[in-house]
Tab-separated table of C-alpha atoms and ligand atoms in Angstrom:
chain	number	residue	atom	x	y	z
A	1	MET	CA	79.935	119.026	109.149
A	2	ALA	CA	79.822	116.231	111.733
A	3	VAL	CA	82.406	115.118	114.688
A	4	GLU	CA	83.731	111.983	113.410
A	5	ARG	CA	86.587	109.596	114.841
A	6	THR	CA	88.976	107.486	112.798
A	7	LEU	CA	91.507	104.923	113.234
A	8	SER	CA	95.168	106.020	112.132
A	9	ILE	CA	98.470	103.799	112.726
A	10	ILE	CA	101.862	105.134	112.415
A	11	LYS	CA	103.585	102.515	110.525
A	12	PRO	CA	107.125	101.005	111.096
A	13	ASP	CA	109.055	102.817	108.651
A	14	ALA	CA	107.802	106.068	110.476
A	15	THR	CA	108.489	104.838	114.406
A	16	ARG	CA	111.895	103.380	113.233
A	17	ARG	CA	113.011	107.405	111.959
A	18	ASN	CA	111.581	108.751	114.992
A	19	LEU	CA	108.665	110.782	113.004
A	20	THR	CA	105.768	110.180	115.406
A	21	GLY	CA	105.890	113.389	116.374
A	22	ALA	CA	106.366	114.934	113.144
A	23	VAL	CA	103.342	112.834	111.915
A	24	ASN	CA	101.222	114.016	114.883
A	25	LYS	CA	102.120	117.555	113.935
A	26	CYS	CA	100.400	117.283	110.789
A	27	PHE	CA	97.413	115.891	112.264
A	28	GLU	CA	97.191	118.619	114.885
A	29	ASP	CA	97.715	121.178	112.392
A	30	ALA	CA	95.058	120.146	110.116
A	31	GLY	CA	92.670	120.297	113.323
A	32	LEU	CA	92.235	116.763	114.239
A	33	ARG	CA	92.775	115.786	118.162
A	34	ILE	CA	94.522	112.746	119.558
A	35	VAL	CA	91.831	111.558	121.744
A	36	ALA	CA	93.658	107.836	121.966
A	37	GLN	CA	97.571	106.902	121.410
A	38	LYS	CA	99.338	103.602	121.934
A	39	ARG	CA	102.584	102.414	120.519
A	40	ILE	CA	102.492	98.565	120.045
A	41	GLN	CA	104.091	96.031	118.561
A	42	LEU	CA	101.516	94.073	115.995
A	43	SER	CA	101.487	90.100	116.586
A	44	ARG	CA	101.558	88.625	113.204
A	45	ALA	CA	98.269	87.693	113.997
A	46	GLN	CA	96.901	91.277	114.473
A	47	ALA	CA	98.345	92.382	111.148
A	48	GLU	CA	96.683	89.554	109.373
A	49	GLY	CA	93.706	90.306	110.824
A	50	PHE	CA	93.827	93.674	110.545
A	51	TYR	CA	94.356	93.770	106.591
A	52	GLU	CA	92.133	90.858	106.000
A	53	VAL	CA	90.245	92.572	103.230
A	54	HIS	CA	93.610	92.318	101.395
A	55	LYS	CA	93.988	88.474	101.804
A	56	GLU	CA	93.806	88.204	97.878
A	57	ARG	CA	96.015	90.755	97.086
A	58	PRO	CA	99.415	89.813	95.778
A	59	PHE	CA	101.306	92.345	98.505
A	60	TYR	CA	99.242	90.825	101.283
A	61	GLY	CA	102.266	88.637	102.863
A	62	ASP	CA	104.549	91.515	102.386
A	63	LEU	CA	102.631	94.070	104.239
A	64	CYS	CA	102.101	91.693	106.958
A	65	ASP	CA	105.585	91.348	107.002
A	66	PHE	CA	106.207	94.958	107.247
A	67	MET	CA	103.690	96.059	109.757
A	68	THR	CA	105.180	93.664	112.243
A	69	SER	CA	108.722	94.560	111.386
A	70	GLY	CA	108.779	97.503	114.439
A	71	PRO	CA	106.328	99.044	116.956
A	72	VAL	CA	103.392	101.200	115.350
A	73	VAL	CA	101.351	103.941	116.906
A	74	VAL	CA	97.825	103.337	116.821
A	75	GLN	CA	95.473	106.072	117.395
A	76	VAL	CA	91.887	107.586	117.532
A	77	LEU	CA	91.606	110.859	115.302
A	78	GLU	CA	88.402	112.955	116.076
A	79	GLY	CA	87.461	116.126	114.386
A	80	ASP	CA	84.891	117.697	111.913
A	81	ASP	CA	84.734	115.189	108.623
A	82	ALA	CA	87.795	113.579	110.590
A	83	ILE	CA	87.435	110.423	108.437
A	84	ALA	CA	87.932	112.137	104.756
A	85	LYS	CA	90.293	114.833	106.256
A	86	ASN	CA	92.853	112.189	107.626
A	87	ARG	CA	92.857	110.737	104.120
A	88	GLU	CA	93.662	114.232	102.559
A	89	VAL	CA	96.267	114.735	105.070
A	90	MET	CA	97.859	111.224	104.317
A	91	GLY	CA	97.907	111.715	100.789
A	92	ALA	CA	97.896	109.141	98.157
A	93	THR	CA	98.990	105.578	98.777
A	94	ASN	CA	101.626	105.851	96.475
A	95	PRO	CA	103.974	108.881	97.839
A	96	ASP	CA	104.781	109.277	94.155
A	97	ASP	CA	101.112	110.410	93.390
A	98	ALA	CA	100.628	112.161	97.041
A	99	ALA	CA	99.993	115.992	97.014
A	100	GLU	CA	102.660	118.069	98.504
A	101	GLY	CA	102.731	118.926	102.321
A	102	THR	CA	100.838	115.386	102.767
A	103	ILE	CA	102.509	112.745	105.251
A	104	ARG	CA	103.264	110.302	102.443
A	105	LYS	CA	104.826	112.763	100.326
A	106	LEU	CA	106.694	114.302	103.123
A	107	PHE	CA	107.715	110.987	104.788
A	108	ALA	CA	106.867	107.978	102.925
A	109	GLU	CA	109.517	105.551	101.645
A	110	ASN	CA	107.653	103.717	99.027
A	111	ILE	CA	104.097	102.296	98.381
A	112	GLU	CA	104.470	99.512	100.895
A	113	ALA	CA	106.218	101.734	103.596
A	114	ASN	CA	104.034	104.712	103.392
A	115	SER	CA	104.118	105.922	107.009
A	116	VAL	CA	100.387	105.970	107.933
A	117	HIS	CA	96.954	103.983	107.824
A	118	GLY	CA	93.923	105.740	108.155
A	119	SER	CA	90.279	104.484	108.099
A	120	ASP	CA	88.566	104.530	104.667
A	121	SER	CA	84.617	104.635	105.527
A	122	ALA	CA	82.657	105.630	108.819
A	123	GLU	CA	81.676	101.888	108.891
A	124	ASN	CA	85.285	100.789	108.665
A	125	ALA	CA	86.502	103.551	111.010
A	126	ALA	CA	84.052	102.248	113.848
A	127	ILE	CA	85.503	98.378	113.177
A	128	GLU	CA	89.133	99.538	113.080
A	129	ILE	CA	88.862	101.599	116.343
A	130	LYS	CA	87.075	98.696	118.221
A	131	TYR	CA	90.100	96.425	116.810
A	132	PHE	CA	92.447	98.380	119.033
A	133	PHE	CA	90.560	100.171	121.617
A	134	GLU	CA	88.216	99.953	124.393
A	135	ASP	CA	85.622	102.803	124.751
A	136	SER	CA	87.560	103.416	128.269
A	137	GLU	CA	90.747	104.570	126.240
A	138	ILE	CA	89.098	107.327	124.205
A	139	VAL	CA	89.307	110.349	125.700
A	140	GLY	CA	87.655	113.189	123.693
B	1	ADP	P1	95.632	102.676	101.853
B	1	ADP	O1	96.377	102.568	103.147
B	1	ADP	O2	95.954	104.212	101.238
B	1	ADP	O3	94.050	103.263	102.249
B	1	ADP	P2	95.109	100.403	100.495
B	1	ADP	O4	94.239	99.867	101.512
B	1	ADP	O5	95.120	99.857	99.215
B	1	ADP	O6	95.686	101.848	100.661
B	1	ADP	O7	96.398	99.501	100.860
B	1	ADP	C1	96.521	99.291	102.232
B	1	ADP	C2	98.237	99.425	102.220
B	1	ADP	O8	98.641	98.350	101.642
B	1	ADP	C3	99.111	100.281	101.707
B	1	ADP	O9	98.531	101.396	102.803
B	1	ADP	C4	100.537	99.889	101.723
B	1	ADP	O10	101.170	99.864	102.888
B	1	ADP	C5	100.017	98.504	101.228
B	1	ADP	N1	100.187	98.554	99.739
B	1	ADP	C6	99.129	98.592	98.951
B	1	ADP	N2	99.015	98.744	97.395
B	1	ADP	C7	100.351	98.206	97.260
B	1	ADP	C8	101.400	97.507	96.370
B	1	ADP	N3	100.853	98.101	95.251
B	1	ADP	N4	102.036	97.165	96.887
B	1	ADP	C9	102.699	96.864	98.123
B	1	ADP	N5	102.317	97.318	98.912
B	1	ADP	C10	100.796	98.019	98.803
B	2	MG	MG1	93.138	101.244	102.964
């Protein structure tokens, strides 16, 4: 298993409910290390750019509204097989389908306000990490 890095975002529904620490505990309990982290307010342009791949989806506008509705915590997680492991810890997009004990099962409000984002491939992880972090901000 290779050591990988993945981009995680704790979304506004979770920061609003003061769940940053609770979400981070899930990552750390799963063996993922938080090697970079900052709390930011996304601009509309940043949210639109980040979710560009979903531009044609009917929920794109609402998603960008939601992602700019409050602070987010952007993070780089590192560990063995970190990209797949994080997706596992996050749970399914829709909390109704998420496995017991996953972050989305525990904390998500609905399919949109689902508490966390995680990169879905090595290629996207590299792109998404660069979207928010300089190399010098990532300390493994
Ligand atoms: P994931 O975050 O699990 O990778 P997607 O990449 O498919 O899921 O979607 C990106 C985000 O868009 C989701 O995390 C969620 O916030 C939102 N979203 C996805 N599907 C829907 C939907 N049917 N209705 C509203 N929002 C959605
Ligand atoms: Mg996705």
